[in-house]
CSV table of C-alpha atoms in Angstrom, one decimal:
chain,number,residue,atom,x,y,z
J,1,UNK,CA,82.8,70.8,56.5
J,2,UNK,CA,81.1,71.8,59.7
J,3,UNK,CA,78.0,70.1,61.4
J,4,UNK,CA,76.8,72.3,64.4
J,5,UNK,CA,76.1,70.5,67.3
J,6,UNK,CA,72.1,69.9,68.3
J,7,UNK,CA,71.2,71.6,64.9
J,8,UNK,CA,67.4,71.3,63.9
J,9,UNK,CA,66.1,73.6,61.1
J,10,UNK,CA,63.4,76.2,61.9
J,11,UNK,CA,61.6,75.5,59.2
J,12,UNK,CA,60.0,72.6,57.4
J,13,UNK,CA,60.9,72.2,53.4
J,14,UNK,CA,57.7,73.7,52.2
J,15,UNK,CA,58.2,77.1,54.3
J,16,UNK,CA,61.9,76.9,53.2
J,17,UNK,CA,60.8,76.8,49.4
J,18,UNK,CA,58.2,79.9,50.5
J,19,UNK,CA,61.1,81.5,52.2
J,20,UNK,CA,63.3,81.1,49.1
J,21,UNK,CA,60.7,82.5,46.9
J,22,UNK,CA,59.8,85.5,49.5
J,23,UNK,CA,63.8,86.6,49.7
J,24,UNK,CA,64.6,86.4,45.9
J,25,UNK,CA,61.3,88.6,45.1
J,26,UNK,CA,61.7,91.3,47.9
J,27,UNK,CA,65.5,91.3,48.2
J,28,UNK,CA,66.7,92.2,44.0
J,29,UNK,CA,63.6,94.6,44.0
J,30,UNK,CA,65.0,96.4,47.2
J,31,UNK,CA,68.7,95.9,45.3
J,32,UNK,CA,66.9,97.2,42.2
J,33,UNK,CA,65.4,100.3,44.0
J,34,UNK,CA,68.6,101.5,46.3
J,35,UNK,CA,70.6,101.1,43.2
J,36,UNK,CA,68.8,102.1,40.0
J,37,UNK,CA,69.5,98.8,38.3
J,38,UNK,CA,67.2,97.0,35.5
J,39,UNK,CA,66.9,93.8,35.2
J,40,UNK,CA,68.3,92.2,32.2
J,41,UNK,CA,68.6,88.7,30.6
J,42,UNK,CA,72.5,87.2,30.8
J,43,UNK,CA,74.1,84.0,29.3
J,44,UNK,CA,75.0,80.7,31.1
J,45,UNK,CA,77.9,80.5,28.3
J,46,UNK,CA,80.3,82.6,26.3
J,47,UNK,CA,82.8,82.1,23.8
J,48,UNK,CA,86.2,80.7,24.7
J,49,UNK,CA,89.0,82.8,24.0
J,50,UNK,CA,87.4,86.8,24.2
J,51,UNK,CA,88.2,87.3,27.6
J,52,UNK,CA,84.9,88.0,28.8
J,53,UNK,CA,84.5,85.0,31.5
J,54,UNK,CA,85.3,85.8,34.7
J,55,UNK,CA,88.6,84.1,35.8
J,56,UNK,CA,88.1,84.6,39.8
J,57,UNK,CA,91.4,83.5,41.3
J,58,UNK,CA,92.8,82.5,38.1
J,59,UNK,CA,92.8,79.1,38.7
J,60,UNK,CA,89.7,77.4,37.9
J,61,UNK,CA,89.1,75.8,35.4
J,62,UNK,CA,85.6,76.6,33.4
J,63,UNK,CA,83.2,73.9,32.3
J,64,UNK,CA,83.5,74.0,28.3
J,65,UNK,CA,82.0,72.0,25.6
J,66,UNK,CA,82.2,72.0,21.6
J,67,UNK,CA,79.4,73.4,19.6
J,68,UNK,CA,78.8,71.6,16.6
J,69,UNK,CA,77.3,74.6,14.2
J,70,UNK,CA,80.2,76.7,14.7
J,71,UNK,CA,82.8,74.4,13.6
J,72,UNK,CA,83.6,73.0,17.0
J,73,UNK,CA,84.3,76.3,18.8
J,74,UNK,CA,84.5,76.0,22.3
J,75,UNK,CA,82.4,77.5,24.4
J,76,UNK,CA,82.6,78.0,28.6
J,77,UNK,CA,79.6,78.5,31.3
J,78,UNK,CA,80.3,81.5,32.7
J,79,UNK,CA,82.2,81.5,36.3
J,80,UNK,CA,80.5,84.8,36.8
J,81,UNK,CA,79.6,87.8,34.4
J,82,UNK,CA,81.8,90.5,36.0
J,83,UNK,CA,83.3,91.6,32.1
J,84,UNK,CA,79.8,90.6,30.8
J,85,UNK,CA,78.1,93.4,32.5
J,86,UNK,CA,80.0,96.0,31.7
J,87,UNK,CA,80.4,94.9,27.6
J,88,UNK,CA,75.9,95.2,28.3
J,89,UNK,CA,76.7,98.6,29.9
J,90,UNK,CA,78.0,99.9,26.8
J,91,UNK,CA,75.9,98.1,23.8
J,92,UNK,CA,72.6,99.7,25.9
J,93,UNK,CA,74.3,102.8,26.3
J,94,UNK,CA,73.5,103.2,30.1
J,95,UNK,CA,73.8,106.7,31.6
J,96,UNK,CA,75.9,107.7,34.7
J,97,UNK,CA,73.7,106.4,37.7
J,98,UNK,CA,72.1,103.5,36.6
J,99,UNK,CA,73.0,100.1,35.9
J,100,UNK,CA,72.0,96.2,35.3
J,101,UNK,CA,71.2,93.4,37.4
J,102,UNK,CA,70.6,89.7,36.5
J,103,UNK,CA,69.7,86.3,37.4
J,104,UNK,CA,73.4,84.2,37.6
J,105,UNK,CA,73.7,80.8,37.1
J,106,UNK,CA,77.1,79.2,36.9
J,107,UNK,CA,79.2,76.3,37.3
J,108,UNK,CA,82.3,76.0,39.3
J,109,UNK,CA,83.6,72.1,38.5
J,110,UNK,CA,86.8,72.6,41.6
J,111,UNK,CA,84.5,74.5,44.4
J,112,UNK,CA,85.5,72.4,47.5
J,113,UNK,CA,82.1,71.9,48.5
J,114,UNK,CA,81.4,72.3,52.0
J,115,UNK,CA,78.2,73.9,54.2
J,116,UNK,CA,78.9,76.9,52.2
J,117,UNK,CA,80.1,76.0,48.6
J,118,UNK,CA,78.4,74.2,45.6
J,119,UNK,CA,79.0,73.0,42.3
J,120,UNK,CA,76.3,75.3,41.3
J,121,UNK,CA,76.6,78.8,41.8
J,122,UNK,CA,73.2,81.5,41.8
J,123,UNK,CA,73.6,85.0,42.5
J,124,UNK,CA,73.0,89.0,41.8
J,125,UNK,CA,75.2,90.2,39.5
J,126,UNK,CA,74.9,94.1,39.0
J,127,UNK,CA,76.4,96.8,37.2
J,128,UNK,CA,76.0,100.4,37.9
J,129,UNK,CA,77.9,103.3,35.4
J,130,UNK,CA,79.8,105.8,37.3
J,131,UNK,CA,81.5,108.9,36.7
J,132,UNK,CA,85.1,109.7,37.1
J,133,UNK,CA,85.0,111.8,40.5
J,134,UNK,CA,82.9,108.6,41.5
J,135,UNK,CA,85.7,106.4,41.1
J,136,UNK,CA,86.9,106.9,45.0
J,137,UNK,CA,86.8,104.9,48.2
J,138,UNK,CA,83.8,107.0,49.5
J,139,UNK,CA,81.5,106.1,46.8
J,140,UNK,CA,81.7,102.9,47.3
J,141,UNK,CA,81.5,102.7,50.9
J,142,UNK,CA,78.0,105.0,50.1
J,143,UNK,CA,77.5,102.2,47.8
J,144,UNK,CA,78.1,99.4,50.5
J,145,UNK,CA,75.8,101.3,52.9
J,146,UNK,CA,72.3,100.7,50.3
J,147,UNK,CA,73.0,97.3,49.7
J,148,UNK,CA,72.8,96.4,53.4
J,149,UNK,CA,70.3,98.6,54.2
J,150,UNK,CA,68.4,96.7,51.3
J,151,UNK,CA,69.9,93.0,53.5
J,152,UNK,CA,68.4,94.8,56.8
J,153,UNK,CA,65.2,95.0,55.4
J,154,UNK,CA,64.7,91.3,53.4
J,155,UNK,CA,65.8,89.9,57.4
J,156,UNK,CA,62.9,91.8,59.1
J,157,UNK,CA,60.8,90.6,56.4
J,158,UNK,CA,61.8,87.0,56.9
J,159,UNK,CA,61.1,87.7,60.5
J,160,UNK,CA,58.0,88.9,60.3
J,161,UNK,CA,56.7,86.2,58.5
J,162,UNK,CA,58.6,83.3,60.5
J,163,UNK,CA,58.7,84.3,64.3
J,164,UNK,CA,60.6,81.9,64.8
J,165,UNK,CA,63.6,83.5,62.9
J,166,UNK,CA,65.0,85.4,64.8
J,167,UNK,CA,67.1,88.5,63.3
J,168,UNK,CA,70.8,89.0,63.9
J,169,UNK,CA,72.6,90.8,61.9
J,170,UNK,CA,73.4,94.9,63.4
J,171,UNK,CA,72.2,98.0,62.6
J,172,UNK,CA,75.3,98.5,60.4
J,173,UNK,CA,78.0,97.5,58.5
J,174,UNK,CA,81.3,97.8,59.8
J,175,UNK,CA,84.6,99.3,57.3
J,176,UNK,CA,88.2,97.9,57.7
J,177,UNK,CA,90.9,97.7,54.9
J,178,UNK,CA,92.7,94.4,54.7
J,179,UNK,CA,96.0,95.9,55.1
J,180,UNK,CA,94.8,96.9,59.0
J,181,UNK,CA,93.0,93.5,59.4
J,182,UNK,CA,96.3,92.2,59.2
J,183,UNK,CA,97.9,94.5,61.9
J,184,UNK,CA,95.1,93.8,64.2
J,185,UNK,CA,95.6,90.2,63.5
J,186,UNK,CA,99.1,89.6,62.1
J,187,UNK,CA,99.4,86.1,63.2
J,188,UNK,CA,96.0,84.5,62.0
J,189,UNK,CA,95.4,83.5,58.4
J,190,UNK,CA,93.1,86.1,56.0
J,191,UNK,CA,90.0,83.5,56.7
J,192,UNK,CA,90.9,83.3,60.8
J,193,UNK,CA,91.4,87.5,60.7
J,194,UNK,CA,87.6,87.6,58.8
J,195,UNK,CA,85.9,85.3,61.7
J,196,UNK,CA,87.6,87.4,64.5
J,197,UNK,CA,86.3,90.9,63.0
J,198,UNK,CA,83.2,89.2,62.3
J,199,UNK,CA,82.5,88.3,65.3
J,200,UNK,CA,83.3,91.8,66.6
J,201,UNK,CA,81.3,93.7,64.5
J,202,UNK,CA,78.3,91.4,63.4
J,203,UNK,CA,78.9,92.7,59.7
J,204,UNK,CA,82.2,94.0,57.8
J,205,UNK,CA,83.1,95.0,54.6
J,206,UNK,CA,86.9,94.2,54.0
J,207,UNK,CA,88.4,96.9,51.6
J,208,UNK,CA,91.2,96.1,49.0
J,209,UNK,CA,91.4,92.4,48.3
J,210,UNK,CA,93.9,91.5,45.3
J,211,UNK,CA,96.9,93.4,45.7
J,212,UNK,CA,99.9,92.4,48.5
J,213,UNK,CA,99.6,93.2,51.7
J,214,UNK,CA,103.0,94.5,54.0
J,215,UNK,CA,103.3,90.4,55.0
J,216,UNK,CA,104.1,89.8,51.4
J,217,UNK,CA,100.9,88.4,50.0
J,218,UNK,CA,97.2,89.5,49.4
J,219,UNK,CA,94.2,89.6,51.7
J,220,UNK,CA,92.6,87.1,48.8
J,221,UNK,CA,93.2,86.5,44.8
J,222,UNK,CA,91.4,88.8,42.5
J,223,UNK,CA,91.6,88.4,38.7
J,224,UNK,CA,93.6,91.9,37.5
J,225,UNK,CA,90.7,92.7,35.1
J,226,UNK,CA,87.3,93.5,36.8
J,227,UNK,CA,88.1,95.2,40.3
J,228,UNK,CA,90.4,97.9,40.8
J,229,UNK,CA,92.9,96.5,44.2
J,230,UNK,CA,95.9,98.5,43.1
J,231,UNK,CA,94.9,102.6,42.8
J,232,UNK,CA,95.8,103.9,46.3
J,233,UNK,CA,93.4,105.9,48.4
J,234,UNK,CA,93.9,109.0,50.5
J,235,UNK,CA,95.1,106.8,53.2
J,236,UNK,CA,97.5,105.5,51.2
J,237,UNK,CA,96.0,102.0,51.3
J,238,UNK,CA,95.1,100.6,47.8
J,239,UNK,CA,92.1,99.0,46.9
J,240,UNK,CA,88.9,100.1,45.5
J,241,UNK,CA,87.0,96.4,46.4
J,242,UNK,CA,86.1,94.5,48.9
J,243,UNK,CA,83.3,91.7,50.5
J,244,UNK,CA,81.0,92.3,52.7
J,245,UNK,CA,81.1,89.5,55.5
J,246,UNK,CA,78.8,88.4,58.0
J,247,UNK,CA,79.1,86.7,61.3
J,248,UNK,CA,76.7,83.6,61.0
J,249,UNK,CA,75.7,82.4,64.4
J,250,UNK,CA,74.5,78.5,63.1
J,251,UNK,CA,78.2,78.1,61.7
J,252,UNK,CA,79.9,80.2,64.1
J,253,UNK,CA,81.9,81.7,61.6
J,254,UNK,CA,81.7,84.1,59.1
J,255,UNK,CA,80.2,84.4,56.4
J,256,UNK,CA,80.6,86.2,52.4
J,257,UNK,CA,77.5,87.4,51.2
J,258,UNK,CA,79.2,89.6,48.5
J,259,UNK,CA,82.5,90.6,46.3
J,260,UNK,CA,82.1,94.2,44.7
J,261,UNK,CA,84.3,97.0,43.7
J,262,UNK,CA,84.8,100.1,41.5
J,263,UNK,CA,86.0,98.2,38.0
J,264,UNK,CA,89.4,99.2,36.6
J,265,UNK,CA,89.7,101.8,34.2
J,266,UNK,CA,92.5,101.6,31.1
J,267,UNK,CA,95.2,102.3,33.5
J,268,UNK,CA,94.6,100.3,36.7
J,269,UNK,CA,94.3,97.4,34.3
J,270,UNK,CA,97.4,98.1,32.8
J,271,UNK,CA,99.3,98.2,36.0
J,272,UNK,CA,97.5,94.9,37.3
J,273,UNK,CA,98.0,93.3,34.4
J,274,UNK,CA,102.1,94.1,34.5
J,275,UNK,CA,101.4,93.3,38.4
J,276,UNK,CA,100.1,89.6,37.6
J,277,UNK,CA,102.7,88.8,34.5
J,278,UNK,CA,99.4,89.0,31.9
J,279,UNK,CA,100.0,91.5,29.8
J,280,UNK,CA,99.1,88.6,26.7
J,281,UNK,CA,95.1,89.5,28.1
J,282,UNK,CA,95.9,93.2,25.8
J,283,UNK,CA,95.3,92.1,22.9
J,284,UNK,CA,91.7,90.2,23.9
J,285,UNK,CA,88.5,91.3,22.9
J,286,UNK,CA,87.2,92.9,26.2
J,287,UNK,CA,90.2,94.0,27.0
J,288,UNK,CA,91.2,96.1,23.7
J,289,UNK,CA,87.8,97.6,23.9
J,290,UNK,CA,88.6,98.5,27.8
J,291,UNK,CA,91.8,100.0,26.9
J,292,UNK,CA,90.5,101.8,23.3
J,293,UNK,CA,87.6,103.7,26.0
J,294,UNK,CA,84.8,101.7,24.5
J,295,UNK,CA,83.7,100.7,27.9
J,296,UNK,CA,82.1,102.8,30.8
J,297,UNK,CA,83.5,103.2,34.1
J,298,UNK,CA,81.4,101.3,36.4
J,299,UNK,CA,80.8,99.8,39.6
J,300,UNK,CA,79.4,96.4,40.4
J,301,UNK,CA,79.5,93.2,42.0
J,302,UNK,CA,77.6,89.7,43.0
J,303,UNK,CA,75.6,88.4,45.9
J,304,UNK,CA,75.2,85.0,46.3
J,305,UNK,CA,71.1,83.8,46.1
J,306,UNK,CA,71.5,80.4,47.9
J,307,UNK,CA,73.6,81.6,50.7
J,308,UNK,CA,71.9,84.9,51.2
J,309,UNK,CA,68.2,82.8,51.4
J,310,UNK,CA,70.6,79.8,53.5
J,311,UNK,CA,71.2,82.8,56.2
J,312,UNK,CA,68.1,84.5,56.6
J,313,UNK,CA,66.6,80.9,56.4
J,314,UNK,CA,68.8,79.9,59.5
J,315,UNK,CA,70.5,76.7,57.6
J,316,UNK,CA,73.3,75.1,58.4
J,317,UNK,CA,74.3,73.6,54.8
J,318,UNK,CA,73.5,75.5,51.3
J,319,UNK,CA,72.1,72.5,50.1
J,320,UNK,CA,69.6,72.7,52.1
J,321,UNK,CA,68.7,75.7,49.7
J,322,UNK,CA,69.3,74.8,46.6
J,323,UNK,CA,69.3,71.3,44.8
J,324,UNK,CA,72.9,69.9,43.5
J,325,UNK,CA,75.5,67.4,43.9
J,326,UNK,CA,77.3,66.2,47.1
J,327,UNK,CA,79.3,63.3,48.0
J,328,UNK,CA,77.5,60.4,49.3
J,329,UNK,CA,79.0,60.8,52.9
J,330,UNK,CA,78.5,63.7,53.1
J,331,UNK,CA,74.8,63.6,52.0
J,332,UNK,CA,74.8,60.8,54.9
J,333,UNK,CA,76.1,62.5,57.6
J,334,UNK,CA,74.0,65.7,57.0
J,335,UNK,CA,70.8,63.6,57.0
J,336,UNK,CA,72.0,62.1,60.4
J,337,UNK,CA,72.1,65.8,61.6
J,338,UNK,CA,69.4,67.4,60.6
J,339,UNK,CA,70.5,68.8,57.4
J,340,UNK,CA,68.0,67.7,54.8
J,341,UNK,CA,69.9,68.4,51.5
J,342,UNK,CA,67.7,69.1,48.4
């Protein structure tokens, strides 16, 4: 948890809940437009036991309950909708080019909740259907490109309507592969290497984050079934994912704004499945459609709502955004410093 020294928001609540509203409207319609995405309605909660929740790191654990007109059947809030989307993809029979976009909400009961993480988790998700020949490293760095041209533009809008805001981020977005991240800063831990080029570049997307790097271990977890980290590029590096970080000048550090990749197709999830000792996920729903070619190759990823509007807002705590739950102390020691949490 950080508390920035002499920190004082530049806005009062009721411009922060205009700000909030001003980013959410402009930004997903500029997402909408630069990607050809429709909006769609999604679920806080699926079924137990289909694959189709996202597993993120593969650790944590998703809030479930009973429900009592189905004979008990559990179900769990979704952790994101990353296998969702693309099941959606396919039942609305989406053509090469376009996609989905929807309003998130999840749960995340073991986020270590700090200026940056919550409990409660709103973002983007999108899906766009791609072809095979777009299944490469280029197309997604085009892709990468539009969404922060569309993040350029919500910030001069926030600027232009709170002078006091003052815009940061560069004129563009920066491309490194984790695997040459590490080179450049074999001695620093994956979160220590993302502040340093960060803080270079003012904007980075890190390529290939999943699969081991030369040191033995990877960049960051990935769950083997949504993004493809393991198909190797032209460069020989593999990895068709990656986040697009920030440098954040309140925190001094950087920041995640968005994870996104090309999504496996039947054999990358093969091989990552063999590559994480989960071959058992075969014979799920999601997954037997995957591998049978009853899915669409696609593209697609999340952006966070809270954090994006917390940046552009120039906050130094998410819950200053968004309402939720914090420790007491910590809900003290924010209030002592300026941090007014919802």
């Amino acid at each position: 948890m950080a508390y920035p020294e002499r920190y004082k928001p530049l806005l009062d609540r009721h411009q922060t809940e205009q700000g909030i509203k001003l980013i959410k409207d402009f930004f997903q319609q500029n997402l909408s437009t630069e990607l050809r995405l429709r909006r769609v309605t999604a679920p806080l909660f699926v079924l137990q036991g289909l694959g189709i929740n996202d597993d993120l790191n593969g650790v944590e654990r998703p809030v479930t309950f009973p429900i009592k007109d189905m004979k008990e059947q559990q179900a769990e809030v979704v952790h994101s909708l990353a296998k969702w989307k693309r099941l959606t993809l396919a039942d609305y029979n989406v053509a090469p080019g376009y996609g989905i976009y929807t309003d998130m909400n999840a749960i995340r009961a073991d986020e270590e909740l700090d200026n940056l993480h919550s409990l409660y988790v709103d973002q983007w998700d999108w899906e766009a259907v791609i072809t095979r020949e777009q299944r490469s490293q280029t197309f997604l760095l085009q892709t990468v490109r539009r969404i922060y041209d569309a993040l350029l533009r919500t910030e001069f809008l926030v600027s232009e309507t709170y002078h006091q805001l003052r815009p940061f981020l560069p004129s563009g977005i920066h491309f490194i592969h984790s695997e040459e991240l590490l080179q450049a800063y074999p001695h620093l831990s994956p979160k220590e290497r993302e502040d340093e080029v960060c803080r270079k570049y003012g904007a980075v997307f890190v390529i290939g984050i999943g699969g081991k790097l030369s040191n033995g271990s990877p960049h960051d977890r990935r769950a083997p079934d949504y993004d493809d980290w393991s198909t190797v590029d032209e460069k020989g590096l593999a990895g068709l994912n990656g986040d697009i970080l920030v440098w954040y000048p309140v925190l001094g550090r950087a920041v995640e704004l968005s994870s996104m990749g090309i999504r496996v197709d039947a054999e990358a999830l093969l091989r990552q499945l063999s590559l994480t000792g989960q071959e058992e996920k075969r014979a799920l729903y999601f997954h037997k459609k995957l591998l049978n070619g009853e899915l669409p190759l696609t593209v697609g990823g999340g952006i966070g709502q809270s954090r994006l509007c917390m940046m552009l807002l120039q906050k130094a705590h998410i819950g200053e955004i968004q309402a939720s739950i914090w420790p007491e102390d910590m809900r003290q020691e924010c209030e002592q410093r300026g941090m007014h949490l919802l």
